[in-house]
Short mmCIF file of C-alpha atoms in Angstrom, two decimals:
data_model
loop_
_atom_site.label_atom_id
_atom_site.label_comp_id
_atom_site.label_asym_id
_atom_site.label_seq_id
_atom_site.Cartn_x
_atom_site.Cartn_y
_atom_site.Cartn_z
CA TYR A 1 -1.53 -35.65 10.80
CA LEU A 2 -4.67 -34.28 9.15
CA ASN A 3 -4.54 -31.14 11.32
CA MET A 4 -0.87 -30.56 10.50
CA ALA A 5 -1.49 -31.10 6.77
CA ALA A 6 -4.43 -28.68 6.85
CA SER A 7 -2.32 -26.10 8.68
CA ALA A 8 0.49 -26.43 6.13
CA GLN A 9 -2.01 -26.15 3.27
CA LYS A 10 -3.52 -23.04 4.85
CA LYS A 11 -0.09 -21.40 5.13
CA LYS A 12 0.64 -22.17 1.48
CA LEU A 13 -2.75 -20.76 0.46
CA ILE A 14 -2.19 -17.53 2.39
CA ALA A 15 1.31 -17.18 0.92
CA GLY A 16 -0.09 -17.79 -2.56
CA VAL A 17 -2.81 -15.17 -2.14
CA TRP A 18 -0.34 -12.55 -0.92
CA THR A 19 2.07 -13.42 -3.74
CA ALA A 20 -0.70 -13.08 -6.34
CA ALA A 21 -1.86 -9.77 -4.85
CA GLY A 22 1.70 -8.44 -4.83
CA SER A 23 2.24 -9.56 -8.42
CA VAL A 24 -0.95 -7.86 -9.62
CA ALA A 25 -0.05 -4.66 -7.76
CA GLY A 26 3.44 -4.75 -9.25
CA VAL A 27 2.11 -5.21 -12.79
CA VAL A 28 -0.40 -2.37 -12.36
CA ALA A 29 2.27 -0.03 -10.95
CA TYR A 30 4.71 -0.95 -13.72
CA ARG A 31 2.15 -0.33 -16.46
CA ARG A 32 1.17 3.00 -14.93
CA LEU A 33 4.78 4.18 -14.74
CA ARG A 34 5.66 2.81 -18.17
CA ASN A 35 2.71 4.45 -19.96
CA PHE A 36 2.81 7.72 -18.02
CA GLU A 37 4.23 9.91 -20.77
CA GLY A 38 2.24 8.28 -23.55
CA GLN A 39 -1.14 8.33 -21.78
CA THR A 40 -0.94 11.66 -19.93
CA PRO A 41 -1.46 14.68 -22.19
CA CYS A 42 0.75 17.78 -21.95
CA VAL A 43 3.69 15.92 -20.36
CA SER A 44 5.78 15.87 -23.56
CA ASP A 45 4.85 19.50 -24.28
CA ALA A 46 5.93 20.46 -20.75
CA LEU A 47 9.33 18.80 -21.27
CA ARG A 48 9.85 20.76 -24.48
CA ALA A 49 8.85 23.97 -22.71
CA LEU A 50 11.40 23.26 -19.99
CA GLU A 51 14.13 22.63 -22.54
CA ALA A 52 13.43 26.09 -24.01
CA SER A 53 13.09 27.89 -20.65
CA ASP A 54 16.01 29.98 -19.40
CA VAL A 55 14.94 29.43 -15.79
CA ALA A 56 15.06 25.64 -16.20
CA LYS A 57 18.34 25.84 -18.12
CA ALA A 58 19.94 27.61 -15.15
CA THR A 59 19.51 24.38 -13.15
CA LEU A 60 19.44 21.63 -15.75
CA GLY A 61 21.52 23.20 -18.50
CA ASP A 62 21.09 22.68 -22.22
CA GLY A 63 20.21 19.35 -23.72
CA PRO A 64 17.31 16.93 -23.76
CA LEU A 65 15.38 16.16 -20.57
CA THR A 66 13.83 12.91 -19.44
CA ILE A 67 11.17 11.98 -16.90
CA GLY A 68 12.39 10.45 -13.66
CA LEU A 69 11.14 7.05 -12.63
CA TRP A 70 9.47 8.46 -9.51
CA PRO A 71 7.28 10.34 -8.83
CA ARG A 72 4.93 10.08 -11.82
CA GLN A 73 1.36 11.16 -11.14
CA GLY A 74 -1.23 12.13 -13.71
CA TYR A 75 -4.95 12.93 -13.54
CA VAL A 76 -7.04 13.22 -16.71
CA ASP A 77 -10.69 14.34 -16.74
CA LYS A 78 -11.77 13.74 -20.32
CA SER A 79 -15.34 14.88 -19.79
CA ALA A 80 -14.16 18.27 -18.49
CA GLY A 81 -11.19 18.47 -20.84
CA LEU A 82 -8.68 19.03 -18.04
CA VAL A 83 -5.41 17.37 -17.07
CA ARG A 84 -2.78 17.85 -14.43
CA ALA A 85 0.44 15.98 -13.70
CA SER A 86 3.49 16.05 -11.47
CA PHE A 87 6.83 14.44 -12.23
CA THR A 88 10.60 14.92 -12.02
CA ALA A 89 12.55 16.25 -15.02
CA ARG A 90 16.16 15.02 -15.21
CA ASN A 91 19.15 15.84 -17.39
CA SER A 92 21.99 13.58 -18.43
CA ALA A 93 24.23 14.86 -15.60
CA GLY A 94 21.79 13.80 -12.87
CA GLY A 95 20.24 17.21 -12.12
CA SER A 96 16.52 17.28 -11.52
CA LEU A 97 13.53 19.56 -10.95
CA GLN A 98 10.06 18.88 -9.60
CA VAL A 99 7.49 19.80 -12.26
CA PHE A 100 3.78 20.58 -11.88
CA VAL A 101 1.74 20.76 -15.11
CA GLY A 102 -1.82 21.73 -15.86
CA GLY A 103 -3.53 21.61 -19.25
CA CYS A 104 -6.80 21.74 -21.10
CA ARG A 105 -8.21 20.50 -24.39
CA GLU A 106 -8.98 22.99 -27.13
CA ALA A 107 -12.66 23.76 -27.59
CA ARG A 108 -13.04 22.17 -31.04
CA PHE A 109 -11.32 18.94 -29.98
CA GLN A 110 -13.36 18.79 -26.78
CA GLN A 111 -16.59 19.28 -28.70
CA ALA A 112 -15.64 16.54 -31.17
CA TRP A 113 -14.80 14.18 -28.30
CA GLU A 114 -18.12 14.87 -26.54
CA GLU A 115 -20.08 14.25 -29.74
CA LYS A 116 -18.25 10.97 -30.31
CA ASP A 117 -18.76 9.94 -26.69
CA ASP A 118 -22.51 10.65 -26.92
CA GLU A 119 -22.79 8.36 -29.94
CA GLU A 120 -21.26 5.40 -28.09
CA PRO A 121 -23.84 3.29 -26.18
CA GLU A 122 -23.65 3.10 -22.44
CA GLU A 123 -22.49 -0.39 -21.44
CA ASP A 124 -21.94 -0.04 -17.72
CA GLY A 125 -24.04 -0.94 -14.73
CA TRP A 126 -26.14 -3.90 -13.66
CA LYS A 127 -29.22 -2.59 -15.47
CA TYR A 128 -27.54 -2.99 -18.85
CA TYR A 129 -26.54 -6.60 -18.16
CA TRP A 130 -29.90 -7.36 -16.55
CA LEU A 131 -31.63 -6.46 -19.81
CA ARG A 132 -28.91 -8.10 -21.95
CA PRO A 133 -27.46 -11.04 -19.98
CA TRP A 134 -25.79 -12.46 -23.09
CA GLU A 135 -23.50 -9.40 -23.13
CA MET A 136 -21.91 -10.39 -19.81
CA LYS A 137 -19.90 -13.24 -21.37
CA LYS A 138 -18.60 -10.95 -24.10
CA THR A 139 -17.60 -8.32 -21.54
CA ILE A 140 -15.73 -10.87 -19.42
CA VAL A 141 -13.92 -12.30 -22.46
CA ASP A 142 -12.98 -8.79 -23.59
CA LYS A 143 -11.64 -7.93 -20.15
CA VAL A 144 -9.53 -11.11 -20.03
CA SER A 145 -8.22 -10.51 -23.53
CA CYS A 146 -7.37 -6.93 -22.65
CA TRP A 147 -5.48 -8.10 -19.56
CA ARG A 148 -3.59 -10.77 -21.53
CA SER A 149 -2.63 -8.28 -24.21
CA SER A 150 -1.77 -5.50 -21.76
CA PHE A 151 1.82 -5.45 -22.96
CA ARG A 152 0.80 -5.33 -26.61
CA THR A 153 -0.96 -2.44 -28.36
CA ASP A 154 -2.95 -3.14 -31.51
CA ALA A 155 -3.78 -0.64 -34.24
CA ASP A 156 -7.23 0.25 -32.88
CA GLU A 157 -5.89 0.96 -29.41
CA THR A 158 -3.05 3.03 -30.88
CA GLN A 159 -5.47 5.10 -32.95
CA LYS A 160 -7.80 5.59 -29.98
CA LEU A 161 -4.87 6.69 -27.82
CA GLN A 162 -3.74 9.15 -30.48
CA ASP A 163 -7.26 10.60 -30.69
CA ASP A 164 -7.37 11.06 -26.91
CA MET A 165 -3.97 12.81 -26.94
CA GLU A 166 -4.87 15.36 -29.64
CA GLY A 167 -5.83 18.96 -28.95
CA TRP A 168 -4.29 19.35 -25.50
CA GLN A 169 -2.23 22.39 -24.55
CA VAL A 170 -0.25 23.38 -21.46
CA ASP A 171 -1.84 26.29 -19.57
CA THR A 172 0.08 26.02 -16.27
CA LEU A 173 3.70 25.06 -15.64
CA VAL A 174 5.55 25.33 -12.32
CA ILE A 175 9.01 24.07 -11.41
CA MET A 176 10.53 23.57 -7.98
CA PRO A 177 13.86 22.17 -6.78
CA SER A 178 13.84 18.46 -5.99
CA SER A 179 14.85 19.34 -2.43
CA GLY A 180 11.30 20.60 -1.89
CA ASP A 181 12.22 24.22 -1.11
CA ALA A 182 8.97 26.05 -1.90
CA ARG A 183 10.73 29.42 -1.79
CA GLU A 184 12.58 28.50 -4.98
CA ALA A 185 9.45 27.64 -6.95
CA HIS A 186 9.09 29.38 -10.33
CA VAL A 187 5.90 29.85 -12.33
CA LEU A 188 6.74 29.54 -16.03
CA ILE A 189 3.24 29.47 -17.54
CA GLY A 190 -0.24 30.36 -16.37
CA ASP A 191 -1.90 30.65 -12.97
CA PRO A 192 -0.41 28.22 -10.41
CA TYR A 193 -3.41 28.49 -8.08
CA ARG A 194 -5.31 26.18 -10.43
CA LEU A 195 -3.04 23.29 -9.41
CA PRO A 196 -3.79 21.51 -6.11
CA GLU A 197 -0.16 20.31 -6.04
CA TYR A 198 1.05 23.93 -5.97
CA GLU A 199 -1.33 24.73 -3.13
CA ALA A 200 -0.12 21.71 -1.15
CA PHE A 201 3.64 21.79 -1.81
CA CYS A 202 4.34 25.50 -2.20
CA LEU A 203 1.69 27.37 -0.20
CA ARG A 204 0.95 24.73 2.47
CA ARG A 205 -2.67 25.85 2.53
CA ASP A 206 -4.13 22.41 3.11
CA ALA A 207 -3.38 22.74 6.83
CA GLY A 208 -3.99 26.48 7.09
CA THR A 209 -7.53 26.30 5.73
CA LYS A 210 -8.81 24.27 8.70
CA ASP A 211 -10.52 26.27 11.44
CA GLU A 212 -10.06 25.60 15.13
CA ARG A 213 -13.17 23.41 15.39
CA SER A 214 -11.97 21.26 12.51
CA ARG A 215 -8.56 20.92 14.15
CA TRP A 216 -10.23 19.92 17.42
CA ARG A 217 -12.23 17.23 15.64
CA LEU A 218 -9.09 15.96 13.99
CA ARG A 219 -7.27 15.79 17.35
CA VAL A 220 -10.22 13.96 18.91
CA LEU A 221 -10.29 11.47 16.05
CA LEU A 222 -6.55 10.90 16.32
CA GLY A 223 -6.93 10.48 20.07
CA PHE A 224 -9.63 7.82 19.68
CA ALA A 225 -7.53 6.08 17.03
CA MET A 226 -4.51 6.09 19.33
CA VAL A 227 -6.55 4.73 22.27
CA GLY A 228 -7.97 1.99 20.04
CA LEU A 229 -4.49 1.14 18.83
CA VAL A 230 -3.17 0.92 22.38
CA ILE A 231 -6.09 -1.26 23.51
CA THR A 232 -5.73 -3.57 20.51
CA GLY A 233 -1.99 -3.81 20.98
CA GLY A 234 -2.38 -4.46 24.70
CA ARG A 235 -4.91 -7.23 24.13
CA ARG A 236 -2.65 -8.75 21.52
CA ILE A 237 0.31 -8.70 23.90
CA ILE A 238 -1.74 -10.23 26.72
CA LYS A 239 -2.97 -12.97 24.38
CA SER A 240 0.57 -13.67 23.22
CA VAL A 241 1.77 -13.91 26.83
CA ARG A 242 -1.03 -16.35 27.69
CA VAL A 243 -0.31 -18.46 24.62
CA SER A 244 3.38 -18.50 25.44
CA ARG A 245 2.65 -19.47 29.05
CA SER A 246 0.31 -22.33 28.06
CA TYR A 247 2.74 -23.57 25.44
CA GLY A 248 5.57 -23.44 27.95
CA LEU A 249 3.58 -25.55 30.43
CA VAL A 250 2.87 -28.21 27.81
CA ARG A 251 6.43 -28.22 26.56
CA ARG A 252 7.97 -28.57 30.02
CA ALA A 253 5.49 -31.29 31.02
CA VAL A 254 6.13 -33.33 27.85
CA LEU A 255 9.92 -33.05 27.96
CA ALA A 256 9.99 -33.97 31.66
CA ASP A 257 7.73 -37.02 31.32
CA ARG A 258 9.42 -40.30 32.28
CA ASP A 259 7.82 -42.31 29.48
CA VAL A 260 8.98 -39.78 26.89
CA ASN A 261 12.54 -39.89 28.26
CA ALA A 262 12.47 -43.70 28.38
CA LEU A 263 11.43 -44.02 24.75
CA LEU A 264 13.34 -41.11 23.20
CA GLY A 265 16.17 -40.50 25.62
CA SER A 266 17.02 -37.53 27.79
CA GLU A 267 18.06 -35.28 24.89
CA VAL A 268 14.71 -34.45 23.27
CA ALA A 269 13.75 -31.29 21.34
CA VAL A 270 10.45 -29.94 20.07
CA GLN A 271 10.65 -29.74 16.28
CA SER A 272 7.22 -28.17 15.67
CA SER A 273 3.94 -27.44 17.43
CA SER A 274 0.38 -26.68 16.39
CA GLY A 275 -3.03 -26.31 17.97
CA THR A 276 -4.75 -24.02 20.46
CA PHE A 277 -3.09 -22.57 23.55
CA THR A 278 -5.25 -20.39 25.81
CA SER A 279 -5.44 -19.74 29.54
CA SER A 280 -8.32 -22.22 29.96
CA TYR A 281 -8.07 -24.61 27.01
CA ILE A 282 -5.22 -26.50 25.35
CA ASN A 283 -5.50 -28.75 22.30
CA ALA A 284 -2.00 -29.20 20.97
CA ARG A 285 0.26 -31.47 18.99
CA LEU A 286 4.03 -31.44 19.50
CA ARG A 287 6.51 -33.23 17.27
CA LEU A 288 9.53 -34.44 19.22
CA VAL A 289 12.92 -35.38 17.83
CA SER A 290 15.51 -37.31 19.83
CA GLN A 291 19.27 -37.01 19.56
CA ALA A 292 19.33 -40.37 17.74
CA GLY A 293 16.82 -39.13 15.14
CA SER A 294 13.66 -40.79 16.42
CA VAL A 295 10.45 -38.86 15.81
CA ALA A 296 7.31 -38.91 17.95
CA ASP A 297 4.02 -36.96 17.94
CA VAL A 298 2.44 -36.02 21.27
CA ASP A 299 -1.23 -34.96 21.49
CA VAL A 300 -2.32 -33.09 24.59
CA ALA A 301 -5.80 -31.83 25.54
CA ALA A 302 -6.48 -30.05 28.83
CA THR A 303 -9.07 -27.66 30.27
CA ARG A 304 -9.77 -25.59 33.35
CA SER A 305 -12.59 -23.24 34.27
CA HIS A 306 -10.41 -20.45 35.66
CA ALA A 307 -6.80 -19.38 35.38
CA SER A 308 -6.26 -19.87 39.12
CA GLN A 309 -7.41 -23.52 39.04
CA PRO A 310 -5.24 -26.53 38.11
CA TRP A 311 -5.36 -28.09 34.67
CA GLN A 312 -7.48 -31.18 34.01
CA ILE A 313 -5.77 -33.47 31.51
CA ALA A 314 -8.33 -34.93 29.12
CA MET A 315 -5.83 -36.65 26.83
CA ALA A 316 -2.07 -37.14 26.70
CA ARG A 317 -0.95 -39.56 24.04
CA MET A 318 2.32 -40.22 22.18
CA ARG A 319 2.71 -41.98 18.83
CA ILE A 320 6.09 -43.41 17.85
CA GLY A 321 6.99 -46.10 15.36
CA GLY A 322 3.41 -47.26 14.86
CA SER A 323 2.82 -47.62 18.61
CA CYS A 324 0.65 -45.44 20.84
CA TYR A 325 1.39 -44.68 24.51
CA ASN A 326 -0.79 -42.90 27.05
CA LEU A 327 1.16 -40.40 29.12
CA ASN A 328 0.56 -39.33 32.70
CA LEU A 329 1.53 -35.71 32.34
CA PRO A 330 1.79 -33.41 35.34
CA MET A 331 0.83 -29.82 34.45
CA PRO A 332 2.74 -27.56 36.82
CA GLU A 333 1.84 -23.89 37.07
#
C-alpha cells in the first residue's frame, strides 16, 4: 500500500507542478497582452496615423481602430531609444490589417533618460548582494509585493510609466493585409528596411541570405535531429512493447491461477497495476476485483538473466480480507 500511495502522491505532485507552471504562463501572457498598448511606445500614435491614412481607410474605412487580441509583439530598447512593434488593427466591421511600427525617442528625452539612469545605483548581480547581504531580503520582499500587486498600479508606477512613454515618435509604419500577401504591403512612413519584421514577412530575406554551405550545415543538423528522433522513438516503442509483454504475462498468470479463482471466482478483473515491468525483471502489484465486489492485492516478483530463458518466480502473494496466500504462478511465454 505504501508503494501505491507514493505513486498516487507523485502523480498529484506532477499534476500540481504542471498546473502551477501553466497558471504562471497564463498570467504572464495575459499581462503582456493587456498592457501592450500602454507599455509599448508609438502604438497609439500608429493607430492615429492609420485612422488618418487614405491607404488604410481604403481597407478599414473611417472610424476608430482597435488593436486585435493577437498578435501583439513589442520590443523596446530604452538604452538605445528604439522601439518596434507588430500588431493587427481592426475596425468595428471586422476588417483588419497587419501593422509593423518602428519608432525612436527624441534626442532631448533620450538624454534626460540616460542622465536619470546614470544617477540610479546599480542593484543587480551577485557582487552587489555579496557586499550588501542585508539587501537580499528587501529585494525578495519587493519582488513578491510587485507580483502580488501586478494587477494594481500605484501612483509611482504610473508616473514612471508616463515618463518612459514620453518623447517617442513613429519613424516607420508599414501595413499589410491580414492574409499575409506581401505584394499588397504599403509603406506609409519611413524606411521599412529598418524593421526585421518587414524583411521577414515581406521580402523573405531570412532564407535568401544563407549561402550554400550554411544550407548544407542546416540540412546536416536537421538530418542528425531526425535520426536522433527516430532512434529515441524506436527505443521508446521497443520499451513499451516489452513492458506490455511482461505485464500481459503477469496478468494472464494471475487471472488463470486456481487459488485466485477459488477465492474470487472465475469473473475477475484487474482494477489497477503498478510496479516495474521489463524483459528481465518484474516487481508488480495488481489489484483484483471480483464480480461480487471482493478486492485483493497480488504482489509478484520474478527475474531472468536473458529474454530467451524462463522466468524465476521469487514471490507471488495475494492479500484479501486480512489474510495472505502464497500463489504458485506459472509464467508462460
